[in-house]
Amino acid sequence: MKFGNGSNYWIVEGDDFDVSRGAAKAVTIEMNENRTLKFDPDRSAFIIIDMQNYFCSPLLERPEGALKLVPAISSAIKSSRQLGMRVIWVNWGHRPDTANLPPSLLYGWQRNGRPGIGQPLPADLGPTLIKDSWSAALTGELEELREADDYWVDKYRISGFPGTTLDPILRSNGITTLFFAGVNTDQCVMDSVHDAAYLGYDNVLLMDCTATTSPANVLEGSLHNMRSKAFTALSTSLTAAAASFV
């Protein structure tokens, strides 16, 4: 069955989804729940959200969850490049004067006694999530994988879309399908997935490439909400597709 119109459409046959829109070099991956997804890698991007020192570094006594994602994310980056997909890093990166941030966001960051955005971190680690600061940089292992032709997007809200260059970058490159990774699943990742769906993108959440510090019931509720706006798969699905891609 065909959903859409003109050149913008899906073809769905039971648990098999084709979002390639007739691309000549489409590839198929296995998804969760015994589904398959056929997509066009030339019109796809792998988006990694907030894998920054602030959220990952042991120097800030962060839980190990974010760093445990690094091997799967690294593998997905390699597979994405082999398939010809774009790699996009989406991260907090604020102005030093935080002039573009509303009081609600500034209060929310500081209300639990932690340093607010732009305020100094302990141990002389610099300001909190200011562009080009230590805390805004990618965690070391992933920084080594960043390449010159990757896209870097500074974000200023939970979602990666409001007020950023993300949507213009995607549209100018003709990208229609987005694979998501990063932290936190129920916050920045979820809000970005929701906004992407509202903007008309096809979305895939790589389950082994995302994590959160929130309680299990919060995570399950977030995943329940995202399942209507994104497919779910594992990084190994991209690995298998890249291995057979010509």
Tab-separated table of C-alpha atoms in Angstrom:
chain	number	residue	atom	x	y	z
A	1	MET	CA	0.000	0.000	0.000
A	2	LYS	CA	1.263	3.455	-0.879
A	3	PHE	CA	1.143	6.331	1.599
A	4	GLY	CA	1.906	9.859	0.399
A	5	ASN	CA	1.762	11.569	-2.944
A	6	GLY	CA	3.933	12.504	-5.898
A	7	SER	CA	7.571	11.716	-5.150
A	8	ASN	CA	7.118	11.793	-1.365
A	9	TYR	CA	5.707	8.428	-0.313
A	10	TRP	CA	6.099	5.194	1.639
A	11	ILE	CA	5.206	1.717	0.448
A	12	VAL	CA	4.065	-0.590	3.259
A	13	GLU	CA	3.470	-4.319	2.875
A	14	GLY	CA	2.710	-5.853	6.259
A	15	ASP	CA	5.863	-5.422	8.366
A	16	ASP	CA	8.020	-4.322	5.425
A	17	PHE	CA	8.450	-0.570	5.023
A	18	ASP	CA	9.937	1.090	1.941
A	19	VAL	CA	10.775	4.778	2.517
A	20	SER	CA	13.342	4.919	-0.305
A	21	ARG	CA	10.963	6.785	-2.625
A	22	GLY	CA	12.118	4.749	-5.612
A	23	ALA	CA	15.874	5.220	-5.106
A	24	ALA	CA	18.047	3.063	-7.359
A	25	LYS	CA	20.555	2.117	-4.631
A	26	ALA	CA	18.249	1.604	-1.656
A	27	VAL	CA	19.283	-0.772	1.125
A	28	THR	CA	17.195	-2.827	3.537
A	29	ILE	CA	17.820	-3.240	7.258
A	30	GLU	CA	16.254	-5.471	9.891
A	31	MET	CA	14.367	-3.538	12.560
A	32	ASN	CA	12.867	-4.457	15.907
A	33	GLU	CA	9.568	-6.372	16.011
A	34	ASN	CA	10.558	-8.393	12.912
A	35	ARG	CA	10.122	-5.421	10.611
A	36	THR	CA	12.296	-4.361	7.708
A	37	LEU	CA	13.073	-0.886	6.417
A	38	LYS	CA	14.201	-0.054	2.900
A	39	PHE	CA	15.774	3.392	2.651
A	40	ASP	CA	17.995	5.531	0.462
A	41	PRO	CA	21.393	6.092	2.159
A	42	ASP	CA	22.118	9.059	-0.112
A	43	ARG	CA	19.111	10.801	1.436
A	44	SER	CA	19.798	9.704	5.011
A	45	ALA	CA	21.735	11.044	7.984
A	46	PHE	CA	23.034	9.682	11.277
A	47	ILE	CA	22.415	12.256	14.021
A	48	ILE	CA	24.345	11.994	17.308
A	49	ILE	CA	22.943	14.136	20.119
A	50	ASP	CA	24.766	15.524	23.179
A	51	MET	CA	27.613	13.028	23.493
A	52	GLN	CA	29.567	15.807	25.190
A	53	ASN	CA	31.951	15.938	28.122
A	54	TYR	CA	29.261	17.549	30.256
A	55	PHE	CA	27.060	14.460	29.985
A	56	CYS	CA	29.755	11.784	29.674
A	57	SER	CA	32.922	12.669	31.551
A	58	PRO	CA	33.952	10.848	34.747
A	59	LEU	CA	35.487	14.171	35.813
A	60	LEU	CA	31.925	15.310	36.509
A	61	GLU	CA	31.041	11.969	38.124
A	62	ARG	CA	28.544	11.130	35.413
A	63	PRO	CA	26.950	7.656	35.335
A	64	GLU	CA	28.637	5.233	32.955
A	65	GLY	CA	25.556	4.876	30.745
A	66	ALA	CA	26.542	7.502	28.198
A	67	LEU	CA	30.117	6.254	27.801
A	68	LYS	CA	28.857	2.684	27.376
A	69	LEU	CA	27.186	3.867	24.166
A	70	VAL	CA	30.480	4.811	22.532
A	71	PRO	CA	31.266	1.407	20.924
A	72	ALA	CA	27.803	1.089	19.353
A	73	ILE	CA	27.781	4.723	18.201
A	74	SER	CA	31.289	4.340	16.780
A	75	SER	CA	30.182	1.266	14.853
A	76	ALA	CA	27.094	3.085	13.548
A	77	ILE	CA	29.236	6.026	12.425
A	78	LYS	CA	31.531	3.700	10.478
A	79	SER	CA	28.571	1.902	8.886
A	80	SER	CA	26.878	5.198	8.019
A	81	ARG	CA	29.989	6.414	6.236
A	82	GLN	CA	30.278	3.138	4.314
A	83	LEU	CA	26.680	3.531	3.175
A	84	GLY	CA	27.255	7.142	2.105
A	85	MET	CA	25.059	8.693	4.800
A	86	ARG	CA	25.768	12.114	6.301
A	87	VAL	CA	27.003	12.281	9.900
A	88	ILE	CA	25.617	15.158	11.966
A	89	TRP	CA	26.697	16.099	15.486
A	90	VAL	CA	24.015	18.024	17.424
A	91	ASN	CA	25.179	19.502	20.730
A	92	TRP	CA	24.552	22.221	23.273
A	93	GLY	CA	26.765	25.203	22.403
A	94	HIS	CA	25.619	28.478	23.933
A	95	ARG	CA	26.660	32.109	23.644
A	96	PRO	CA	28.864	33.225	26.556
A	97	ASP	CA	26.252	35.813	27.566
A	98	THR	CA	23.349	33.299	27.219
A	99	ALA	CA	21.365	36.170	25.696
A	100	ASN	CA	19.313	33.819	23.515
A	101	LEU	CA	18.040	31.721	26.430
A	102	PRO	CA	14.715	32.304	28.222
A	103	PRO	CA	14.449	32.518	32.021
A	104	SER	CA	12.608	29.183	32.183
A	105	LEU	CA	15.546	27.311	30.625
A	106	LEU	CA	18.168	29.113	32.718
A	107	TYR	CA	16.205	28.409	35.902
A	108	GLY	CA	15.630	24.784	34.973
A	109	TRP	CA	19.346	24.113	34.653
A	110	GLN	CA	20.275	25.775	37.947
A	111	ARG	CA	17.370	24.875	40.235
A	112	ASN	CA	18.903	21.641	41.603
A	113	GLY	CA	22.041	23.343	42.803
A	114	ARG	CA	24.160	22.443	39.784
A	115	PRO	CA	26.067	25.138	37.861
A	116	GLY	CA	23.758	26.900	35.428
A	117	ILE	CA	24.469	27.344	31.733
A	118	GLY	CA	27.510	29.600	31.365
A	119	GLN	CA	28.488	29.287	35.014
A	120	PRO	CA	31.851	27.774	36.025
A	121	LEU	CA	32.106	24.048	36.580
A	122	PRO	CA	34.121	22.657	39.518
A	123	ALA	CA	37.819	21.778	39.226
A	124	ASP	CA	38.467	24.633	36.779
A	125	LEU	CA	36.687	22.793	33.960
A	126	GLY	CA	35.423	26.013	32.455
A	127	PRO	CA	31.917	27.349	31.804
A	128	THR	CA	28.906	25.079	31.433
A	129	LEU	CA	28.058	24.190	27.823
A	130	ILE	CA	29.351	27.378	26.249
A	131	LYS	CA	30.397	26.926	22.627
A	132	ASP	CA	34.041	25.794	22.304
A	133	SER	CA	34.328	25.087	26.038
A	134	TRP	CA	35.563	21.771	27.464
A	135	SER	CA	32.096	20.734	28.613
A	136	ALA	CA	30.589	21.358	25.158
A	137	ALA	CA	33.230	19.248	23.374
A	138	LEU	CA	32.581	15.683	22.256
A	139	THR	CA	33.735	12.969	24.616
A	140	GLY	CA	37.261	12.010	23.568
A	141	GLU	CA	36.613	8.699	21.828
A	142	LEU	CA	33.991	10.248	19.557
A	143	GLU	CA	35.958	13.416	18.901
A	144	GLU	CA	38.572	11.208	17.260
A	145	LEU	CA	35.911	9.930	14.824
A	146	ARG	CA	34.717	13.355	13.752
A	147	GLU	CA	35.626	14.199	10.143
A	148	ALA	CA	35.932	17.496	8.318
A	149	ASP	CA	32.877	16.954	6.127
A	150	ASP	CA	30.602	16.032	9.053
A	151	TYR	CA	28.039	18.644	10.008
A	152	TRP	CA	28.123	20.269	13.448
A	153	VAL	CA	24.964	21.894	14.820
A	154	ASP	CA	24.893	24.002	17.986
A	155	LYS	CA	21.557	23.698	19.753
A	156	TYR	CA	19.936	25.927	22.350
A	157	ARG	CA	16.898	23.930	23.487
A	158	ILE	CA	16.152	20.322	24.402
A	159	SER	CA	15.315	19.599	20.760
A	160	GLY	CA	17.972	20.001	18.099
A	161	PHE	CA	15.642	21.895	15.766
A	162	PRO	CA	14.396	25.240	17.213
A	163	GLY	CA	16.575	28.140	16.121
A	164	THR	CA	19.356	25.951	14.676
A	165	THR	CA	20.765	25.094	11.257
A	166	LEU	CA	19.690	21.447	11.475
A	167	ASP	CA	16.531	21.594	9.359
A	168	PRO	CA	18.124	23.803	6.634
A	169	ILE	CA	21.120	21.424	6.432
A	170	LEU	CA	18.849	18.417	6.024
A	171	ARG	CA	16.635	20.046	3.407
A	172	SER	CA	19.508	21.498	1.379
A	173	ASN	CA	21.005	17.995	1.160
A	174	GLY	CA	17.696	16.376	0.228
A	175	ILE	CA	17.726	14.228	3.365
A	176	THR	CA	14.479	12.477	4.277
A	177	THR	CA	15.503	9.674	6.662
A	178	LEU	CA	17.167	10.246	10.043
A	179	PHE	CA	18.870	7.749	12.354
A	180	PHE	CA	19.152	8.974	15.957
A	181	ALA	CA	21.640	8.293	18.767
A	182	GLY	CA	22.787	10.016	21.956
A	183	VAL	CA	21.543	11.194	25.345
A	184	ASN	CA	19.207	11.519	27.035
A	185	THR	CA	16.685	9.197	25.384
A	186	ASP	CA	13.673	10.725	27.144
A	187	GLN	CA	14.783	14.321	26.791
A	188	CYS	CA	16.958	15.717	23.993
A	189	VAL	CA	16.710	12.621	21.797
A	190	MET	CA	12.954	12.261	22.204
A	191	ASP	CA	12.207	15.942	21.609
A	192	SER	CA	14.401	15.931	18.503
A	193	VAL	CA	12.635	12.816	17.185
A	194	HIS	CA	9.240	14.412	17.801
A	195	ASP	CA	10.195	17.631	16.023
A	196	ALA	CA	11.679	15.662	13.128
A	197	ALA	CA	8.407	13.751	12.766
A	198	TYR	CA	6.376	16.962	12.838
A	199	LEU	CA	8.647	18.355	10.094
A	200	GLY	CA	8.000	15.298	7.911
A	201	TYR	CA	11.195	13.257	8.282
A	202	ASP	CA	11.314	9.459	8.500
A	203	ASN	CA	12.967	8.517	11.792
A	204	VAL	CA	14.853	5.519	13.184
A	205	LEU	CA	15.919	5.316	16.831
A	206	LEU	CA	19.006	3.112	17.283
A	207	MET	CA	18.173	1.581	20.640
A	208	ASP	CA	21.697	0.494	21.600
A	209	CYS	CA	23.026	3.969	20.758
A	210	THR	CA	20.931	5.908	23.267
A	211	ALA	CA	20.587	6.000	27.057
A	212	THR	CA	19.214	8.060	29.922
A	213	THR	CA	19.734	8.656	33.636
A	214	SER	CA	15.961	8.760	34.223
A	215	PRO	CA	14.051	5.950	35.999
A	216	ALA	CA	12.994	2.917	33.957
A	217	ASN	CA	9.296	3.860	33.947
A	218	VAL	CA	10.132	7.273	32.488
A	219	LEU	CA	12.202	5.658	29.748
A	220	GLU	CA	9.443	3.185	28.899
A	221	GLY	CA	6.875	5.970	28.659
A	222	SER	CA	9.159	7.947	26.372
A	223	LEU	CA	9.770	4.948	24.119
A	224	HIS	CA	6.021	4.325	23.984
A	225	ASN	CA	5.482	7.897	22.772
A	226	MET	CA	8.296	7.718	20.238
A	227	ARG	CA	7.138	4.486	18.612
A	228	SER	CA	4.431	6.399	16.740
A	229	LYS	CA	7.046	8.757	15.344
A	230	ALA	CA	10.085	6.544	14.787
A	231	PHE	CA	11.070	3.020	13.843
A	232	THR	CA	13.460	1.230	16.212
A	233	ALA	CA	16.520	-0.828	15.314
A	234	LEU	CA	20.028	-1.689	16.536
A	235	SER	CA	23.375	-0.433	15.276
A	236	THR	CA	24.094	-3.959	14.036
A	237	SER	CA	21.385	-3.497	11.411
A	238	LEU	CA	23.453	-0.737	9.820
A	239	THR	CA	26.586	-2.891	10.118
A	240	ALA	CA	24.916	-5.720	8.223
A	241	ALA	CA	23.624	-3.344	5.545
A	242	ALA	CA	27.053	-1.752	5.084
A	243	ALA	CA	28.712	-5.147	4.769
A	244	SER	CA	26.538	-6.025	1.779
A	245	PHE	CA	26.337	-2.555	0.232
A	246	VAL	CA	27.895	-2.100	-3.205
